Amino acid sequence: MSFREKIAWAAFISTVLVWGSYFAALLLYNHDRHPPFTFFIAFIGCIVVQAVLMTGVAIAGAMASPGDARAPIDERERGIARRATAIAYYFLISAVLVLIAVMHMGIDLIQTIFALFAVVALAEAIRYGAQAIGYRRGA
């Protein structure tokens, strides 16, 4: 498994775990009132946790195979990244359009903000997952 494939899998898994747990906690919260400010603080915490996780994985991967980590990105890797970004982009645009339609049906501002957070996190998970699968398939 190449260095970039390891990074893609780690990014996908950490995104699903960190943001999945964040939004699961948000969904389990009592919705009779607005989510407390602690969910905004937890959002910042999730960003920090994911950054620390990915930094650790990148350092460990680079130490395990320093030559692979320093290798320039080739055309195959650029193509994989381009396809993964396109897939995530189409999901993101579609989800935002659905969210705009739902906003007009009575969703309040705080719920809209959290829904936007969720859409962006899910789009990133899709991008990382598509990259990891692209590396695995060798496309």
Coordinates of N, CA, C and O in Angstrom, one line a residue:
M1 N 0.9 -1.2 0.0 CA 0.0 0.0 0.0 C 0.9 1.2 0.0 O 1.8 1.4 0.8
S2 N 0.7 2.1 -0.9 CA 1.5 3.3 -1.0 C 1.2 4.3 0.1 O 0.2 4.2 0.8
F3 N 2.1 5.3 0.3 CA 1.9 6.3 1.3 C 0.7 7.1 1.1 O -0.1 7.3 2.0
R4 N 0.4 7.5 -0.1 CA -0.8 8.3 -0.4 C -2.1 7.5 -0.2 O -3.1 8.0 0.2
E5 N -2.1 6.2 -0.5 CA -3.2 5.4 -0.2 C -3.5 5.2 1.3 O -4.6 5.3 1.7
K6 N -2.4 5.1 2.0 CA -2.5 5.0 3.5 C -3.1 6.3 4.1 O -4.0 6.3 4.9
I7 N -2.7 7.4 3.5 CA -3.2 8.7 4.0 C -4.7 8.8 3.6 O -5.5 9.3 4.4
A8 N -5.1 8.4 2.4 CA -6.5 8.5 2.0 C -7.4 7.6 2.9 O -8.4 8.0 3.3
W9 N -6.9 6.4 3.2 CA -7.7 5.5 4.1 C -7.8 6.1 5.5 O -8.9 6.0 6.1
A10 N -6.7 6.6 6.0 CA -6.7 7.2 7.3 C -7.6 8.4 7.4 O -8.4 8.6 8.3
A11 N -7.6 9.2 6.3 CA -8.5 10.4 6.3 C -9.9 10.0 6.2 O -10.8 10.5 6.9
F12 N -10.2 8.9 5.4 CA -11.6 8.5 5.3 C -12.1 7.9 6.7 O -13.2 8.3 7.2
I13 N -11.3 7.0 7.3 CA -11.7 6.4 8.6 C -11.8 7.5 9.7 O -12.8 7.5 10.4
S14 N -10.8 8.4 9.8 CA -10.9 9.4 10.8 C -12.0 10.3 10.6 O -12.7 10.7 11.6
T15 N -12.3 10.7 9.4 CA -13.5 11.5 9.1 C -14.8 10.9 9.5 O -15.6 11.5 10.2
V16 N -14.9 9.6 9.1 CA -16.2 8.9 9.5 C -16.3 8.8 11.0 O -17.4 9.0 11.6
L17 N -15.2 8.4 11.7 CA -15.3 8.2 13.1 C -15.5 9.5 13.9 O -16.4 9.6 14.8
V18 N -14.7 10.5 13.6 CA -14.8 11.8 14.3 C -16.1 12.5 14.1 O -16.8 12.9 15.0
W19 N -16.4 12.7 12.8 CA -17.6 13.5 12.5 C -18.8 12.6 12.6 O -19.9 13.2 12.9
G20 N -18.7 11.3 12.4 CA -19.9 10.5 12.7 C -20.3 10.5 14.1 O -21.5 10.6 14.4
S21 N -19.3 10.5 15.0 CA -19.7 10.5 16.4 C -20.2 11.9 16.8 O -21.1 12.0 17.6
Y22 N -19.6 13.0 16.2 CA -20.1 14.3 16.5 C -21.6 14.5 16.1 O -22.4 14.9 16.9
F23 N -21.9 14.1 14.9 CA -23.3 14.2 14.4 C -24.3 13.2 15.0 O -25.4 13.5 15.2
A24 N -23.8 12.1 15.4 CA -24.6 11.1 16.2 C -25.0 11.7 17.5 O -26.2 11.7 17.9
A25 N -24.0 12.4 18.2 CA -24.3 13.0 19.5 C -25.3 14.2 19.2 O -26.2 14.4 20.1
L26 N -25.1 14.9 18.2 CA -26.1 16.0 17.9 C -27.5 15.5 17.6 O -28.5 16.1 18.0
L27 N -27.6 14.4 16.9 CA -28.9 13.8 16.6 C -29.6 13.2 17.8 O -30.8 13.3 17.9
L28 N -28.8 12.7 18.8 CA -29.3 12.2 20.0 C -29.7 13.2 21.0 O -30.4 12.9 22.0
Y29 N -29.3 14.5 20.8 CA -29.6 15.6 21.7 C -31.1 15.9 21.6 O -31.7 15.7 20.6
N30 N -31.6 16.3 22.7 CA -33.0 16.7 22.8 C -33.3 17.9 21.9 O -32.7 19.0 22.1
H31 N -34.1 17.7 20.9 CA -34.3 18.8 19.9 C -35.5 19.7 20.3 O -35.9 20.5 19.5
D32 N -35.9 19.7 21.5 CA -37.0 20.6 21.9 C -36.4 22.1 22.0 O -37.2 23.0 22.0
R33 N -35.1 22.2 22.2 CA -34.5 23.5 22.2 C -33.3 23.5 21.3 O -32.9 22.4 20.9
H34 N -32.7 24.6 21.1 CA -31.5 24.7 20.3 C -30.3 23.9 20.9 O -30.2 23.9 22.1
P35 N -29.4 23.4 20.1 CA -28.2 22.8 20.6 C -27.4 23.8 21.4 O -27.4 25.0 21.0
P36 N -26.9 23.4 22.5 CA -26.1 24.3 23.3 C -24.8 24.7 22.6 O -24.4 24.1 21.7
F37 N -24.2 25.8 23.2 CA -23.0 26.3 22.7 C -21.9 25.2 22.7 O -20.9 25.3 21.9
T38 N -22.0 24.2 23.5 CA -21.0 23.2 23.6 C -20.9 22.4 22.3 O -19.8 21.9 22.0
F39 N -21.9 22.4 21.5 CA -21.8 21.7 20.2 C -20.9 22.5 19.3 O -20.2 21.9 18.4
F40 N -20.9 23.8 19.4 CA -20.0 24.6 18.6 C -18.5 24.4 19.1 O -17.6 24.3 18.3
I41 N -18.4 24.3 20.4 CA -17.0 24.0 21.0 C -16.6 22.6 20.6 O -15.4 22.4 20.2
A42 N -17.5 21.7 20.6 CA -17.2 20.3 20.2 C -16.8 20.3 18.7 O -15.9 19.4 18.3
F43 N -17.4 21.1 17.9 CA -17.0 21.2 16.5 C -15.6 21.6 16.3 O -14.8 20.9 15.6
I44 N -15.1 22.6 17.1 CA -13.7 23.0 17.0 C -12.8 21.8 17.5 O -11.8 21.5 17.0
G45 N -13.3 21.1 18.6 CA -12.6 20.0 19.1 C -12.4 18.9 18.1 O -11.3 18.3 18.0
C46 N -13.4 18.6 17.3 CA -13.4 17.6 16.3 C -12.4 18.0 15.2 O -11.7 17.1 14.7
I47 N -12.3 19.2 14.9 CA -11.3 19.7 13.9 C -9.9 19.4 14.4 O -9.1 18.9 13.7
V48 N -9.7 19.8 15.7 CA -8.4 19.5 16.3 C -8.0 18.1 16.3 O -6.9 17.6 16.0
V49 N -9.0 17.2 16.8 CA -8.8 15.8 16.9 C -8.4 15.2 15.5 O -7.5 14.4 15.4
Q50 N -9.1 15.6 14.5 CA -8.8 15.0 13.2 C -7.5 15.5 12.7 O -6.7 14.7 12.1
A51 N -7.2 16.8 12.9 CA -5.8 17.3 12.5 C -4.7 16.5 13.2 O -3.7 16.2 12.6
V52 N -4.9 16.3 14.5 CA -3.9 15.5 15.3 C -3.8 14.1 14.8 O -2.7 13.6 14.6
L53 N -4.9 13.4 14.5 CA -4.9 12.1 14.0 C -4.2 12.0 12.7 O -3.3 11.1 12.4
M54 N -4.5 12.9 11.8 CA -3.9 12.9 10.4 C -2.4 13.2 10.4 O -1.7 12.7 9.7
T55 N -2.1 14.1 11.3 CA -0.6 14.5 11.5 C 0.1 13.3 12.0 O 1.2 12.9 11.4
G56 N -0.4 12.6 12.9 CA 0.2 11.4 13.5 C 0.4 10.3 12.4 O 1.4 9.6 12.3
V57 N -0.7 10.1 11.6 CA -0.6 9.1 10.6 C 0.4 9.5 9.5 O 1.2 8.6 9.0
A58 N 0.4 10.7 9.1 CA 1.4 11.2 8.1 C 2.8 11.0 8.6 O 3.7 10.6 7.8
I59 N 3.1 11.4 9.9 CA 4.4 11.2 10.4 C 4.8 9.7 10.5 O 5.9 9.4 10.1
A60 N 3.9 8.9 11.0 CA 4.2 7.5 11.0 C 4.4 6.9 9.6 O 5.4 6.1 9.4
G61 N 3.6 7.3 8.7 CA 3.8 6.7 7.3 C 5.0 7.2 6.7 O 5.7 6.5 6.0
A62 N 5.4 8.5 6.9 CA 6.6 9.0 6.4 C 7.9 8.4 7.0 O 8.9 8.2 6.3
M63 N 7.8 8.1 8.3 CA 8.9 7.4 8.9 C 9.0 5.9 8.5 O 10.1 5.4 8.4
A64 N 7.9 5.3 8.2 CA 7.9 3.9 7.7 C 8.5 3.8 6.3 O 9.2 2.8 6.0
S65 N 8.2 4.7 5.4 CA 8.7 4.7 4.1 C 9.0 6.1 3.6 O 8.2 6.7 2.9
P66 N 10.1 6.7 4.0 CA 10.4 8.1 3.7 C 10.6 8.3 2.2 O 10.2 9.4 1.7
G67 N 11.0 7.4 1.4 CA 11.2 7.6 0.0 C 9.8 7.7 -0.7 O 9.6 8.6 -1.6
D68 N 8.9 6.9 -0.3 CA 7.5 6.9 -0.8 C 6.8 8.3 -0.4 O 6.1 8.8 -1.2
A69 N 7.1 8.7 0.8 CA 6.5 10.0 1.2 C 7.0 11.2 0.4 O 6.3 12.2 0.2
R70 N 8.3 11.1 0.0 CA 8.9 12.3 -0.7 C 8.6 12.2 -2.2 O 8.9 13.1 -2.9
A71 N 8.1 11.1 -2.7 CA 7.9 10.9 -4.1 C 6.9 11.9 -4.6 O 5.9 12.2 -4.0
P72 N 7.2 12.5 -5.8 CA 6.3 13.5 -6.4 C 5.0 12.8 -6.8 O 5.0 11.6 -7.1
I73 N 3.9 13.6 -6.8 CA 2.6 13.0 -7.3 C 2.7 12.8 -8.8 O 3.1 13.6 -9.6
D74 N 2.3 11.5 -9.2 CA 2.4 11.2 -10.6 C 1.0 11.4 -11.2 O 0.0 11.8 -10.5
E75 N 0.9 11.2 -12.5 CA -0.3 11.5 -13.3 C -1.5 10.6 -12.8 O -2.6 11.0 -12.7
R76 N -1.2 9.4 -12.5 CA -2.2 8.4 -12.0 C -2.9 9.0 -10.7 O -4.1 9.0 -10.5
E77 N -2.0 9.4 -9.8 CA -2.5 10.0 -8.5 C -3.3 11.2 -8.7 O -4.3 11.5 -8.0
R78 N -2.9 12.1 -9.6 CA -3.6 13.3 -9.9 C -5.0 12.9 -10.5 O -6.0 13.6 -10.1
G79 N -5.1 11.9 -11.3 CA -6.4 11.5 -11.9 C -7.3 10.9 -10.8 O -8.5 11.2 -10.8
I80 N -6.7 10.2 -9.9 CA -7.5 9.6 -8.8 C -8.1 10.8 -7.9 O -9.3 10.8 -7.6
A81 N -7.2 11.7 -7.6 CA -7.7 12.9 -6.8 C -8.7 13.7 -7.5 O -9.7 14.1 -7.0
R82 N -8.6 13.9 -8.8 CA -9.5 14.6 -9.7 C -10.9 14.0 -9.7 O -11.9 14.6 -9.5
R83 N -10.9 12.6 -9.9 CA -12.2 11.9 -9.9 C -12.9 11.9 -8.6 O -14.1 12.1 -8.5
A84 N -12.1 11.7 -7.5 CA -12.7 11.7 -6.2 C -13.2 13.1 -5.8 O -14.3 13.2 -5.3
T85 N -12.6 14.2 -6.2 CA -13.1 15.5 -6.0 C -14.3 15.8 -6.8 O -15.3 16.4 -6.3
A86 N -14.4 15.3 -8.0 CA -15.6 15.5 -8.8 C -16.8 14.7 -8.2 O -17.9 15.3 -8.1
I87 N -16.6 13.5 -7.7 CA -17.7 12.8 -7.1 C -18.2 13.5 -5.8 O -19.4 13.7 -5.7
A88 N -17.3 14.0 -5.0 CA -17.7 14.7 -3.8 C -18.3 16.0 -4.1 O -19.3 16.5 -3.4
Y89 N -17.8 16.7 -5.2 CA -18.4 18.0 -5.6 C -19.9 17.8 -6.0 O -20.7 18.6 -5.6
Y90 N -20.2 16.8 -6.8 CA -21.6 16.6 -7.2 C -22.5 16.3 -6.0 O -23.6 16.8 -5.9
F91 N -22.0 15.5 -5.1 CA -22.7 15.3 -3.9 C -23.0 16.6 -3.1 O -24.1 16.9 -2.7
L92 N -21.9 17.4 -2.9 CA -22.0 18.6 -2.2 C -23.0 19.6 -2.8 O -23.9 20.1 -2.1
I93 N -22.9 19.8 -4.1 CA -23.9 20.7 -4.7 C -25.3 20.2 -4.6 O -26.2 20.9 -4.3
S94 N -25.5 18.9 -4.8 CA -26.9 18.3 -4.7 C -27.4 18.5 -3.3 O -28.6 18.9 -3.1
A95 N -26.6 18.2 -2.3 CA -27.0 18.3 -0.9 C -27.3 19.7 -0.5 O -28.3 20.0 0.2
V96 N -26.5 20.6 -1.0 CA -26.8 22.1 -0.7 C -28.1 22.5 -1.3 O -28.9 23.2 -0.7
L97 N -28.3 22.1 -2.5 CA -29.6 22.5 -3.2 C -30.8 21.9 -2.4 O -31.8 22.5 -2.2
V98 N -30.7 20.6 -2.0 CA -31.7 20.0 -1.2 C -31.9 20.8 0.1 O -33.0 21.1 0.6
L99 N -30.8 21.2 0.8 CA -30.9 22.0 2.0 C -31.5 23.3 1.8 O -32.3 23.8 2.6
I100 N -31.2 23.9 0.7 CA -31.9 25.2 0.4 C -33.4 25.0 0.2 O -34.2 25.8 0.8
A101 N -33.8 24.0 -0.4 CA -35.2 23.7 -0.5 C -35.9 23.4 0.8 O -37.0 23.9 1.1
V102 N -35.2 22.7 1.7 CA -35.7 22.4 3.0 C -35.7 23.6 3.9 O -36.6 23.8 4.7
M103 N -34.8 24.5 3.7 CA -34.8 25.8 4.5 C -36.1 26.5 4.3 O -36.6 27.2 5.2
H104 N -36.6 26.5 3.1 CA -37.8 27.2 2.8 C -39.1 26.5 3.4 O -40.2 27.0 3.3
M105 N -38.9 25.3 3.9 CA -40.0 24.6 4.5 C -40.0 24.8 6.1 O -40.8 24.1 6.7
G106 N -39.2 25.6 6.6 CA -39.3 25.9 8.0 C -38.1 25.5 8.9 O -38.2 25.7 10.1
I107 N -37.0 25.0 8.4 CA -35.9 24.7 9.2 C -35.3 26.0 9.7 O -35.2 27.0 9.0
D108 N -34.9 26.0 11.0 CA -34.4 27.3 11.5 C -32.9 27.4 11.3 O -32.2 26.5 10.7
L109 N -32.3 28.6 11.6 CA -31.0 28.9 11.3 C -29.9 28.0 11.9 O -29.0 27.6 11.2
I110 N -30.1 27.7 13.2 CA -29.1 26.8 13.9 C -29.1 25.4 13.2 O -28.1 24.8 13.0
Q111 N -30.3 24.9 12.9 CA -30.4 23.6 12.3 C -29.7 23.6 10.9 O -29.1 22.7 10.5
T112 N -29.9 24.7 10.2 CA -29.3 24.9 8.9 C -27.8 24.9 9.0 O -27.1 24.3 8.1
I113 N -27.3 25.6 10.0 CA -25.8 25.6 10.1 C -25.3 24.2 10.4 O -24.3 23.8 9.8
F114 N -25.9 23.5 11.3 CA -25.4 22.1 11.6 C -25.6 21.2 10.4 O -24.8 20.3 10.1
A115 N -26.7 21.4 9.6 CA -26.9 20.6 8.4 C -25.8 20.9 7.4 O -25.3 20.0 6.7
L116 N -25.4 22.2 7.3 CA -24.3 22.5 6.4 C -23.0 21.9 6.8 O -22.2 21.4 6.0
F117 N -22.7 21.9 8.1 CA -21.5 21.2 8.7 C -21.6 19.7 8.3 O -20.6 19.2 7.8
A118 N -22.7 19.1 8.4 CA -22.9 17.7 8.1 C -22.6 17.4 6.6 O -22.0 16.4 6.3
V119 N -23.2 18.3 5.8 CA -23.0 18.1 4.3 C -21.5 18.2 3.9 O -21.0 17.4 3.2
V120 N -20.8 19.2 4.5 CA -19.4 19.3 4.2 C -18.6 18.2 4.7 O -17.7 17.6 4.0
A121 N -18.9 17.7 5.9 CA -18.1 16.6 6.5 C -18.4 15.3 5.6 O -17.5 14.5 5.4
L122 N -19.6 15.1 5.2 CA -20.0 13.9 4.4 C -19.3 14.0 3.0 O -18.8 13.0 2.5
A123 N -19.3 15.2 2.5 CA -18.6 15.4 1.2 C -17.1 15.0 1.3 O -16.6 14.4 0.4
E124 N -16.5 15.5 2.4 CA -15.1 15.2 2.6 C -14.9 13.7 2.7 O -13.9 13.1 2.2
A125 N -15.8 13.0 3.5 CA -15.7 11.5 3.7 C -15.8 10.8 2.3 O -15.1 9.9 2.0
I126 N -16.7 11.3 1.5 CA -16.9 10.8 0.2 C -15.7 10.9 -0.7 O -15.2 10.0 -1.4
R127 N -15.1 12.1 -0.6 CA -13.8 12.4 -1.4 C -12.7 11.5 -0.9 O -12.0 10.8 -1.8
Y128 N -12.5 11.4 0.4 CA -11.4 10.5 0.9 C -11.7 9.0 0.5 O -10.8 8.3 0.2
G129 N -12.9 8.6 0.7 CA -13.3 7.2 0.4 C -13.1 6.9 -1.1 O -12.6 5.9 -1.5
A130 N -13.5 7.9 -2.0 CA -13.3 7.7 -3.4 C -11.9 7.6 -3.8 O -11.4 6.8 -4.7
Q131 N -11.1 8.4 -3.1 CA -9.6 8.4 -3.3 C -9.0 7.0 -2.9 O -8.3 6.4 -3.7
A132 N -9.4 6.6 -1.7 CA -8.9 5.3 -1.2 C -9.3 4.2 -2.1 O -8.4 3.3 -2.5
I133 N -10.5 4.2 -2.6 CA -11.0 3.1 -3.5 C -10.3 3.2 -4.9 O -9.9 2.2 -5.5
G134 N -10.0 4.5 -5.3 CA -9.3 4.7 -6.5 C -7.9 4.1 -6.5 O -7.4 3.5 -7.4
Y135 N -7.2 4.3 -5.4 CA -5.9 3.7 -5.2 C -6.0 2.2 -5.1 O -5.1 1.5 -5.7
R136 N -6.9 1.7 -4.4 CA -7.1 0.2 -4.3 C -7.4 -0.4 -5.6 O -6.8 -1.5 -5.9
R137 N -8.2 0.2 -6.4 CA -8.6 -0.4 -7.8 C -7.4 -0.2 -8.7 O -7.4 -0.8 -9.8
G138 N -6.5 0.8 -8.5 CA -5.4 1.0 -9.4 C -5.8 1.9 -10.6 O -5.2 1.9 -11.6
A139 N -7.0 2.6 -10.4 CA -7.5 3.4 -11.5 C -6.7 4.7 -11.6 O -6.3 5.3 -10.7

